[in-house]
Coordinates of N, CA and C in Angstrom, one line a residue:
Chain U
I25 N -7.4 5.8 -18.2 CA -8.2 5.4 -17.4 C -7.5 6.4 -16.2
L26 N -8.5 7.2 -15.4 CA -8.2 8.0 -14.3 C -8.3 7.3 -13.1
N27 N -9.2 6.2 -13.1 CA -9.4 5.5 -11.7 C -8.8 4.2 -11.8
V28 N -8.9 3.6 -10.7 CA -8.5 2.0 -10.6 C -9.8 1.4 -10.7
E29 N -10.0 0.5 -11.7 CA -11.1 -0.3 -12.0 C -10.9 -1.6 -11.7
Q30 N -11.7 -2.4 -11.2 CA -11.6 -4.0 -11.0 C -12.7 -4.7 -11.4
S31 N -12.6 -5.9 -12.1 CA -13.7 -6.7 -12.6 C -13.3 -8.0 -12.5
P32 N -14.4 -8.9 -12.3 CA -15.7 -8.8 -12.3 C -16.0 -7.9 -10.8
Q33 N -17.1 -7.6 -10.5 CA -17.5 -7.1 -9.2 C -17.6 -8.1 -8.2
S34 N -18.3 -9.3 -8.8 CA -18.2 -10.4 -7.8 C -18.1 -11.7 -8.6
L35 N -17.9 -12.6 -8.1 CA -17.4 -14.0 -8.5 C -17.8 -15.1 -7.6
H36 N -18.7 -16.0 -8.0 CA -19.1 -17.2 -7.3 C -18.4 -18.6 -8.2
V37 N -17.5 -19.2 -7.3 CA -17.0 -20.4 -8.0 C -17.1 -21.5 -7.0
Q38 N -17.0 -22.9 -7.6 CA -16.7 -24.1 -6.8 C -15.3 -24.3 -6.5
E39 N -15.5 -25.0 -5.2 CA -14.2 -25.4 -4.7 C -13.4 -26.2 -5.8
G40 N -12.1 -25.8 -5.9 CA -11.4 -26.7 -7.0 C -11.1 -26.0 -8.2
D41 N -12.2 -24.9 -8.6 CA -12.2 -24.0 -9.8 C -10.9 -23.2 -9.5
S42 N -10.3 -22.9 -10.8 CA -9.2 -21.8 -10.8 C -9.9 -20.5 -11.4
T43 N -9.6 -19.6 -11.0 CA -10.2 -18.4 -11.4 C -9.3 -17.0 -11.3
N44 N -9.7 -16.0 -12.1 CA -8.8 -14.8 -12.1 C -9.7 -13.5 -12.4
F45 N -9.0 -12.5 -11.8 CA -9.7 -11.2 -12.0 C -8.7 -9.9 -12.4
T46 N -9.1 -9.0 -12.8 CA -8.5 -7.9 -13.7 C -8.5 -6.6 -12.7
C47 N -7.5 -6.1 -12.6 CA -7.3 -4.5 -12.1 C -6.6 -3.7 -13.4
S48 N -7.4 -2.6 -13.7 CA -7.1 -1.5 -14.6 C -6.6 -0.3 -13.9
F49 N -5.5 0.3 -14.2 CA -4.9 1.6 -13.5 C -4.4 2.5 -14.4
P50 N -4.3 3.6 -14.1 CA -3.6 4.8 -14.9 C -2.1 4.2 -15.1
S51 N -1.7 4.4 -16.2 CA -0.2 4.1 -16.5 C 0.6 5.3 -16.5
S52 N 0.1 6.5 -16.3 CA 1.0 7.6 -16.0 C 1.5 7.8 -14.7
N53 N 2.7 8.3 -14.2 CA 3.1 8.4 -13.1 C 3.0 7.1 -12.2
F54 N 3.2 5.9 -12.7 CA 3.1 4.8 -11.9 C 4.4 4.6 -11.3
Y55 N 3.9 4.2 -9.9 CA 5.0 3.7 -9.0 C 4.9 2.4 -8.6
A56 N 3.8 1.8 -8.0 CA 3.3 0.5 -7.6 C 2.0 0.0 -8.0
L57 N 1.9 -1.2 -7.9 CA 0.5 -1.9 -7.9 C 0.4 -2.8 -6.7
H58 N -0.6 -2.7 -5.8 CA -0.7 -3.6 -4.7 C -1.9 -4.3 -4.6
W59 N -1.9 -5.4 -4.3 CA -3.0 -6.3 -4.2 C -3.3 -6.6 -2.7
Y60 N -4.6 -6.5 -2.4 CA -4.9 -6.7 -0.7 C -6.0 -7.7 -0.8
R61 N -6.0 -8.6 0.3 CA -7.0 -9.7 0.5 C -7.9 -8.8 1.7
W62 N -9.3 -8.8 1.7 CA -9.9 -8.3 2.6 C -11.0 -9.1 3.1
E63 N -10.9 -9.7 4.2 CA -12.3 -10.5 4.7 C -13.1 -9.7 5.6
T64 N -14.4 -10.0 5.7 CA -15.3 -9.5 6.3 C -15.0 -9.2 7.8
A65 N -15.0 -8.0 8.4 CA -14.8 -7.8 9.7 C -13.3 -7.8 10.1
K66 N -12.4 -7.8 8.8 CA -10.9 -7.4 9.4 C -10.4 -6.5 8.3
S67 N -9.3 -6.1 8.6 CA -8.6 -5.1 7.7 C -7.9 -5.8 6.6
P68 N -7.8 -5.0 5.5 CA -7.2 -5.3 4.4 C -5.7 -6.0 4.6
E69 N -5.3 -7.2 4.1 CA -4.3 -7.5 4.2 C -3.3 -7.5 3.1
A70 N -2.1 -7.1 3.0 CA -1.3 -6.8 1.8 C -1.0 -8.3 1.1
L71 N -1.3 -8.6 -0.1 CA -0.6 -9.9 -0.8 C 0.7 -9.6 -1.7
F72 N 0.3 -8.7 -2.6 CA 1.7 -8.6 -3.3 C 1.7 -6.8 -3.5
V73 N 2.9 -6.5 -3.9 CA 3.6 -5.2 -4.4 C 4.2 -5.5 -5.7
M74 N 4.0 -4.9 -6.7 CA 4.7 -4.9 -7.9 C 5.0 -3.9 -8.5
T75 N 6.2 -3.5 -8.9 CA 6.6 -2.3 -9.7 C 6.9 -2.2 -11.1
L76 N 7.7 -3.4 -11.3 CA 8.1 -3.4 -12.8 C 7.1 -4.2 -13.8
N77 N 7.2 -3.5 -15.0 CA 6.5 -4.1 -16.1 C 6.7 -5.7 -16.3
G78 N 5.9 -6.6 -16.4 CA 6.2 -7.9 -16.6 C 6.4 -8.5 -15.1
D79 N 6.3 -7.8 -14.1 CA 6.5 -8.6 -12.8 C 5.7 -9.6 -12.7
E80 N 5.9 -10.7 -11.9 CA 5.2 -11.6 -11.4 C 5.4 -12.1 -10.1
K81 N 4.3 -12.2 -9.3 CA 4.3 -12.7 -8.1 C 3.6 -14.0 -7.8
K82 N 4.0 -14.8 -6.8 CA 3.3 -15.8 -6.3 C 3.5 -16.1 -4.8
K83 N 2.2 -16.5 -4.1 CA 2.1 -16.9 -3.0 C 1.2 -18.0 -2.7
G84 N 1.9 -19.4 -2.7 CA 0.9 -20.6 -2.6 C 0.2 -20.6 -4.0
R85 N -0.9 -20.7 -3.6 CA -2.2 -21.1 -4.9 C -2.4 -19.5 -5.5
I86 N -1.9 -18.5 -4.9 CA -2.3 -17.0 -5.7 C -1.0 -16.6 -6.3
S87 N -1.3 -16.0 -7.5 CA -0.2 -15.2 -8.2 C -0.9 -14.1 -8.9
A88 N 0.1 -13.1 -9.3 CA -0.4 -11.8 -10.0 C 0.7 -11.5 -11.1
T89 N 0.1 -10.8 -12.0 CA 1.1 -10.3 -13.0 C 0.8 -8.8 -13.1
L90 N 1.5 -8.2 -13.9 CA 1.6 -6.8 -14.1 C 2.3 -6.3 -15.5
N91 N 1.2 -5.2 -15.9 CA 1.7 -4.7 -17.2 C 1.4 -3.4 -17.0
T92 N 2.6 -2.6 -16.8 CA 2.5 -1.3 -16.7 C 2.2 -0.4 -17.9
K93 N 2.6 -0.8 -19.1 CA 2.4 -0.1 -20.2 C 1.1 0.1 -20.6
E94 N 0.3 -1.0 -20.5 CA -1.0 -0.9 -20.9 C -2.1 -0.8 -19.5
G95 N -1.4 -0.8 -18.3 CA -2.1 -0.4 -17.2 C -3.0 -1.6 -16.5
Y96 N -2.7 -2.8 -16.6 CA -3.6 -3.8 -16.0 C -2.7 -4.7 -15.0
S97 N -3.2 -5.4 -14.1 CA -2.8 -6.6 -13.6 C -3.8 -7.6 -13.1
Y98 N -3.4 -8.8 -13.4 CA -4.3 -10.0 -13.3 C -4.0 -10.7 -11.8
L99 N -5.0 -11.0 -11.3 CA -4.5 -11.8 -10.0 C -5.3 -13.2 -10.3
Y100 N -4.4 -14.3 -10.1 CA -4.9 -15.7 -10.2 C -5.2 -16.5 -8.9
I101 N -6.0 -17.3 -8.8 CA -6.0 -18.3 -7.9 C -6.3 -19.5 -8.4
K102 N -5.4 -20.5 -8.2 CA -5.6 -21.9 -8.7 C -6.2 -22.8 -7.5
G103 N -7.2 -23.7 -8.1 CA -7.7 -24.7 -7.1 C -8.3 -23.8 -5.8
S104 N -9.3 -22.9 -6.0 CA -9.9 -22.1 -5.0 C -10.6 -23.1 -3.8
Q105 N -10.5 -22.4 -2.9 CA -10.8 -23.2 -1.5 C -11.8 -22.3 -0.9
P106 N -12.8 -22.6 0.0 CA -13.7 -21.8 0.7 C -13.0 -20.8 1.5
E107 N -11.7 -21.0 2.1 CA -11.0 -20.0 2.7 C -10.6 -19.1 2.1
D108 N -10.6 -18.9 0.4 CA -10.3 -18.0 -0.4 C -11.3 -16.9 -0.5
S109 N -12.5 -17.2 0.0 CA -13.5 -16.3 -0.1 C -13.3 -15.0 0.7
A110 N -13.3 -13.9 -0.1 CA -12.8 -12.6 0.4 C -13.0 -11.5 -0.6
T111 N -12.9 -10.3 -0.4 CA -12.9 -9.3 -1.3 C -11.4 -9.1 -1.6
Y112 N -11.0 -9.0 -3.0 CA -9.7 -8.8 -3.4 C -9.5 -7.4 -3.8
L113 N -8.8 -6.7 -3.3 CA -8.7 -5.2 -3.8 C -7.3 -5.1 -4.3
C114 N -7.3 -4.0 -5.4 CA -6.1 -3.7 -5.9 C -5.8 -2.1 -5.8
A115 N -4.6 -1.7 -5.5 CA -4.6 -0.4 -5.5 C -3.3 0.2 -6.1
S116 N -3.4 1.2 -6.9 CA -2.4 1.6 -7.9 C -1.7 2.9 -7.1
N117 N -0.4 3.1 -7.0 CA 0.3 4.0 -6.4 C 0.7 5.1 -7.6
N118 N 0.2 5.8 -7.9 CA 0.6 7.0 -8.8 C 1.1 8.3 -7.9
N119 N 0.3 9.3 -8.1 CA 0.9 10.4 -7.2 C 0.4 10.3 -5.9
D120 N -0.7 9.2 -5.7 CA -1.2 9.0 -4.4 C -1.9 7.5 -4.7
M121 N -2.3 6.9 -3.5 CA -2.8 5.5 -3.6 C -4.2 5.4 -3.8
R122 N -4.6 4.8 -4.9 CA -6.0 4.7 -5.2 C -6.4 3.3 -5.3
F123 N -7.6 2.9 -4.6 CA -8.1 1.5 -4.6 C -9.2 1.2 -5.5
G124 N -9.4 0.1 -6.1 CA -10.4 -0.2 -6.8 C -11.7 -0.7 -6.0
A125 N -12.7 -0.9 -6.5 CA -13.9 -1.2 -5.5 C -13.9 -2.6 -5.1
G126 N -13.0 -3.6 -5.7 CA -12.8 -4.8 -5.2 C -13.5 -5.9 -6.0
T127 N -13.1 -7.1 -6.0 CA -13.7 -8.1 -6.4 C -14.1 -8.9 -5.4
R128 N -15.4 -9.2 -5.1 CA -15.8 -10.2 -4.1 C -15.9 -11.3 -4.7
L129 N -15.1 -12.4 -4.2 CA -15.0 -13.8 -4.3 C -15.7 -14.7 -3.5
T130 N -16.6 -15.7 -4.0 CA -17.1 -16.5 -3.0 C -16.7 -18.2 -3.5
V131 N -16.2 -18.6 -2.6 CA -16.0 -20.2 -3.1 C -17.0 -21.2 -2.4
K132 N -17.5 -21.9 -3.2 CA -18.6 -22.7 -2.5 C -18.0 -24.0 -2.3
P133 N -18.2 -24.7 -1.1 CA -17.8 -26.0 -0.9 C -18.4 -27.0 -1.9
Chain Z
D22 N -2.9 -8.8 15.3 CA -2.6 -7.4 15.5 C -1.8 -6.7 14.3
S23 N -2.4 -5.8 13.6 CA -1.3 -5.3 12.4 C -0.4 -4.4 13.1
G24 N -0.5 -3.6 14.2 CA 0.6 -2.7 14.7 C -0.2 -1.2 14.5
V25 N -1.4 -1.2 13.6 CA -1.9 0.1 13.6 C -3.2 0.0 14.6
T26 N -3.2 1.0 15.5 CA -4.6 0.8 16.2 C -5.4 2.1 16.2
Q27 N -6.6 1.7 15.9 CA -7.9 2.8 15.6 C -8.7 2.6 16.8
T28 N -9.1 3.9 17.3 CA -10.4 3.9 18.2 C -11.1 4.9 17.9
P29 N -12.4 4.8 18.2 CA -13.1 3.8 18.8 C -13.3 2.6 17.7
K30 N -13.7 1.4 18.0 CA -14.1 0.4 17.0 C -15.5 0.8 16.4
H31 N -16.4 1.1 17.2 CA -17.8 1.5 16.6 C -18.1 2.8 17.3
L32 N -18.9 3.5 16.6 CA -19.3 5.0 17.0 C -20.9 5.2 16.5
I33 N -21.7 5.4 17.2 CA -22.9 5.6 16.8 C -23.5 7.1 17.3
T34 N -23.8 8.1 16.4 CA -23.9 9.6 16.7 C -25.2 9.8 15.9
A35 N -25.6 11.1 16.3 CA -26.9 11.8 15.5 C -26.3 12.8 14.5
T36 N -27.3 12.9 13.6 CA -27.0 14.0 12.6 C -26.6 15.4 13.1
G37 N -25.7 16.1 12.4 CA -25.4 17.3 13.0 C -24.1 17.2 13.9
Q38 N -23.9 16.2 14.6 CA -23.0 16.1 15.6 C -21.4 16.1 14.9
R39 N -20.5 16.0 15.9 CA -19.0 15.8 15.5 C -18.3 14.9 16.3
V40 N -17.5 14.1 15.5 CA -16.8 13.1 16.1 C -15.3 13.1 15.8
T41 N -14.5 12.5 16.5 CA -13.0 12.4 16.4 C -12.7 11.1 16.3
L42 N -12.1 10.5 15.3 CA -11.6 9.1 15.1 C -10.0 9.1 15.2
R43 N -9.5 8.2 16.0 CA -8.1 8.3 16.3 C -7.2 7.2 15.6
C44 N -6.0 7.3 15.3 CA -5.2 6.3 14.6 C -3.8 6.5 15.1
S45 N -3.2 5.4 15.6 CA -1.8 5.2 15.9 C -1.0 4.4 14.8
P46 N -0.3 5.0 14.2 CA 0.4 4.1 12.9 C 1.3 3.1 13.6
R47 N 1.7 2.1 12.9 CA 2.8 1.0 13.3 C 4.0 1.6 13.7
S48 N 4.7 1.1 14.6 CA 5.8 1.7 15.0 C 7.0 1.8 14.1
G49 N 7.4 3.1 13.9 CA 8.3 3.3 12.8 C 7.9 4.1 11.6
D50 N 6.6 3.9 11.5 CA 6.0 4.4 10.2 C 5.4 5.8 10.1
L51 N 6.0 6.8 9.2 CA 5.8 8.3 9.2 C 4.7 8.7 8.8
S52 N 4.0 7.8 7.9 CA 2.8 8.5 7.0 C 1.8 7.7 7.4
V53 N 0.5 8.5 7.7 CA -0.7 7.8 7.9 C -1.7 8.3 6.8
Y54 N -2.5 7.3 6.4 CA -3.5 7.6 5.5 C -4.9 7.3 5.9
W55 N -5.9 8.1 5.6 CA -7.3 7.8 6.0 C -8.1 7.6 4.8
Y56 N -9.1 6.4 5.1 CA -9.7 5.9 3.9 C -11.2 5.8 4.3
Q57 N -12.2 5.9 3.5 CA -13.5 5.8 3.8 C -14.1 4.8 2.8
Q58 N -14.7 3.6 3.7 CA -15.5 2.6 2.9 C -17.0 2.8 3.2
S59 N -17.9 3.1 2.1 CA -19.3 3.2 2.5 C -20.2 2.2 1.4
L60 N -21.1 1.4 2.0 CA -22.0 0.8 1.2 C -21.2 0.0 0.4
D61 N -21.4 -0.2 -1.1 CA -20.7 -0.9 -2.0 C -19.5 -0.4 -2.5
Q62 N -19.0 0.7 -2.1 CA -18.0 1.5 -2.8 C -16.9 0.9 -2.3
G63 N -15.7 1.1 -3.0 CA -14.5 0.5 -2.7 C -14.0 1.6 -1.6
L64 N -12.6 1.5 -1.5 CA -12.0 2.4 -0.5 C -11.7 3.7 -1.2
Q65 N -12.3 4.6 -0.5 CA -11.9 5.9 -1.0 C -10.8 6.8 -0.2
F66 N -10.0 7.3 -0.8 CA -8.6 7.9 -0.3 C -9.3 9.3 0.1
L67 N -8.8 9.5 1.6 CA -9.4 10.9 2.1 C -8.1 11.7 2.3
I68 N -7.2 11.4 2.9 CA -6.1 12.3 3.1 C -5.1 11.6 3.6
Q69 N -3.7 12.1 3.4 CA -2.4 11.5 3.8 C -1.8 12.4 4.5
Y70 N -1.0 12.1 5.6 CA 0.0 12.9 6.5 C 1.3 12.3 6.5
Y71 N 2.3 13.1 6.5 CA 3.7 12.6 6.7 C 4.6 13.3 7.5
N72 N 4.9 12.6 8.4 CA 5.8 13.2 9.5 C 5.2 14.6 10.3
G73 N 3.7 14.7 10.3 CA 3.1 15.8 10.9 C 2.5 16.8 9.9
E74 N 3.1 16.7 8.6 CA 2.4 17.6 7.4 C 1.4 16.6 6.5
E75 N 0.5 17.5 6.1 CA -0.2 17.1 4.9 C 0.2 16.8 3.7
R76 N 0.3 15.6 2.9 CA 0.9 15.4 2.0 C 0.2 15.1 0.8
A77 N -1.1 14.6 1.0 CA -1.8 14.6 -0.3 C -3.3 14.4 0.4
K78 N -4.2 15.0 -0.8 CA -5.5 15.2 -0.2 C -6.4 14.3 -1.5
G79 N -7.4 13.5 -1.0 CA -8.2 12.9 -2.0 C -9.7 13.4 -1.7
N80 N -10.7 12.7 -1.8 CA -12.0 13.0 -1.7 C -12.5 13.3 -0.5
I81 N -11.9 14.3 0.3 CA -12.2 14.5 1.7 C -13.2 15.9 1.6
L82 N -14.3 15.7 2.3 CA -15.3 17.0 2.3 C -14.8 17.9 3.1
E83 N -15.1 19.3 3.0 CA -14.8 20.3 3.8 C -15.3 20.2 5.3
R84 N -16.2 19.3 5.5 CA -16.6 19.1 6.9 C -15.7 18.4 7.6
F85 N -14.8 17.7 6.7 CA -13.9 16.8 7.4 C -12.4 17.2 7.5
S86 N -11.7 17.0 8.6 CA -10.5 17.7 8.8 C -9.5 16.5 9.4
A87 N -8.3 16.7 9.4 CA -7.4 15.6 10.0 C -6.1 16.5 10.4
Q88 N -5.3 15.8 11.2 CA -4.0 16.2 11.6 C -3.1 15.1 12.1
Q89 N -2.0 15.3 12.2 CA -1.0 14.2 12.7 C -0.3 15.0 13.8
F90 N -0.1 14.5 14.8 CA 0.7 15.2 15.9 C 2.1 14.7 16.0
P91 N 2.9 15.5 16.8 CA 4.3 15.0 17.1 C 4.6 13.6 17.2
D92 N 3.8 12.8 18.0 CA 4.0 11.5 18.4 C 3.6 10.4 17.1
L93 N 3.0 11.3 16.1 CA 2.7 10.6 14.8 C 1.2 10.1 14.8
H94 N 0.6 9.9 16.0 CA -0.6 9.6 15.8 C -1.5 10.7 15.1
S95 N -2.8 10.0 14.5 CA -3.5 11.0 13.8 C -4.9 11.0 14.3
E96 N -5.6 12.1 14.0 CA -7.0 12.1 14.4 C -7.9 12.7 13.0
L97 N -8.9 12.2 12.8 CA -10.1 12.5 11.5 C -11.0 13.1 12.3
N98 N -11.5 14.3 12.0 CA -12.4 15.1 12.7 C -13.7 15.2 11.6
L99 N -14.9 14.6 12.0 CA -15.9 14.6 11.1 C -17.1 15.5 11.5
S100 N -17.5 16.5 11.1 CA -18.4 17.4 11.9 C -19.5 17.7 10.9
S101 N -20.7 18.4 11.3 CA -22.0 18.3 10.9 C -22.3 17.1 10.2
L102 N -22.4 16.0 11.0 CA -22.4 14.7 10.3 C -23.9 14.6 9.6
E103 N -23.7 13.8 8.5 CA -24.9 13.5 7.8 C -25.2 12.0 7.7
L104 N -26.4 11.5 7.4 CA -26.6 10.2 7.5 C -25.4 9.5 6.3
G105 N -25.4 10.3 5.3 CA -24.6 9.6 4.2 C -23.1 9.5 4.7
D106 N -22.8 9.8 6.0 CA -21.3 9.7 6.3 C -21.2 8.6 7.3
S107 N -22.1 7.8 7.5 CA -22.1 6.3 7.9 C -21.2 5.5 7.0
A108 N -20.2 4.9 7.7 CA -19.2 4.2 6.6 C -18.3 3.5 7.7
L109 N -17.3 2.8 7.0 CA -16.2 2.4 7.8 C -14.9 3.1 7.3
Y110 N -14.3 3.5 8.4 CA -13.2 4.6 8.2 C -11.8 4.0 8.6
F111 N -11.1 3.7 7.6 CA -9.9 2.9 8.1 C -8.6 3.8 7.9
C112 N -7.7 3.6 8.9 CA -6.5 4.3 8.9 C -5.5 3.2 8.5
A113 N -4.2 3.6 7.6 CA -3.3 2.8 7.3 C -1.9 3.5 7.6
S114 N -0.8 3.0 7.8 CA 0.3 3.7 7.8 C 1.6 2.9 7.0
S115 N 2.4 3.6 6.7 CA 3.6 3.3 6.1 C 4.7 4.0 6.2
S116 N 6.2 3.6 5.8 CA 7.2 4.4 5.9 C 7.9 4.6 4.5
P117 N 8.9 5.5 4.3 CA 9.3 5.5 3.0 C 10.1 4.1 2.6
G118 N 10.9 3.5 3.6 CA 11.8 2.2 3.5 C 10.6 1.1 3.4
R119 N 9.3 1.2 3.8 CA 8.5 0.0 3.5 C 7.4 0.1 2.6
Q120 N 7.4 1.1 1.8 CA 6.5 1.6 0.9 C 6.1 0.3 0.0
L121 N 7.2 -0.4 -0.4 CA 7.0 -1.2 -1.4 C 6.5 -2.7 -0.6
Y122 N 6.3 -2.6 0.4 CA 5.7 -3.7 1.5 C 4.3 -3.5 1.6
G123 N 3.6 -2.4 1.0 CA 2.2 -1.9 1.1 C 2.0 -1.3 2.3
Y124 N 0.6 -1.0 2.3 CA 0.4 -0.3 3.7 C -0.4 -1.3 4.6
T125 N -0.1 -1.0 6.0 CA -0.6 -1.6 7.2 C -1.9 -1.0 7.5
F126 N -2.9 -1.7 7.5 CA -4.2 -1.1 7.7 C -4.6 -1.4 9.4
G127 N -5.3 -0.6 10.0 CA -5.9 -0.9 11.3 C -7.3 -1.5 11.2
S128 N -7.9 -1.7 12.0 CA -9.1 -2.6 12.0 C -10.3 -1.6 11.7
G129 N -10.3 -0.4 11.7 CA -11.3 0.4 11.2 C -12.2 1.0 12.3
T130 N -12.7 2.1 12.2 CA -13.9 2.6 12.9 C -15.1 2.5 12.4
R131 N -16.0 1.8 12.7 CA -17.5 1.9 11.9 C -18.4 2.8 12.5
L132 N -18.6 4.0 11.7 CA -19.4 5.0 12.2 C -20.7 5.1 11.6
T133 N -21.8 5.0 12.5 CA -23.1 5.1 12.0 C -23.8 6.4 12.8
V134 N -24.3 7.2 11.7 CA -25.0 8.5 11.7 C -26.5 8.1 11.8
V135 N -27.2 8.4 13.0 CA -28.8 8.2 12.9 C -29.5 9.5 13.0

């Protein structure tokens, strides 16, 4: 994988549903994997930075895992709320920082 | 306020023109990164400066150039503008000791070329 790829492109869930999405990144020259939360009309906000294979990070209802050997990371949101609606970006820091296209999450009340 | 300041917030200009976007990094950050986000595309890395020197180059067109000044602020110059250059341009900053905390983004400059 030469680029950072995220799936799905968009996701619509009901309030209370748990959800997850995927980030695939190049595993060579890997330094760190970043997750950002990006709300419309605001700048991306850092959620997690992970560096080690097997890393797991958690912030409230949001958690992330990292597999550097196979080059993927999962972001999980437990019990989604309308305020979780945003675009979730991942970025892989190899020789430079490359962003995926994001997963646009919409949580319906 | 993230600490990264971008000006102007909005810019409308005609095709063929030249514009300059400005970014002041977070206090203490030495690196400045420029990104472009257009239509449904993700953030595209353009260029990075570290302490005044170009560090990395991404998908930056030859019509675009950037520099970082001694006071660490950076400018992105876009010339011979085309309709397709309409996008949101973000600046982000970091420093070696804070790289693991991720980048701090500015609020962006929305460029509309008409």
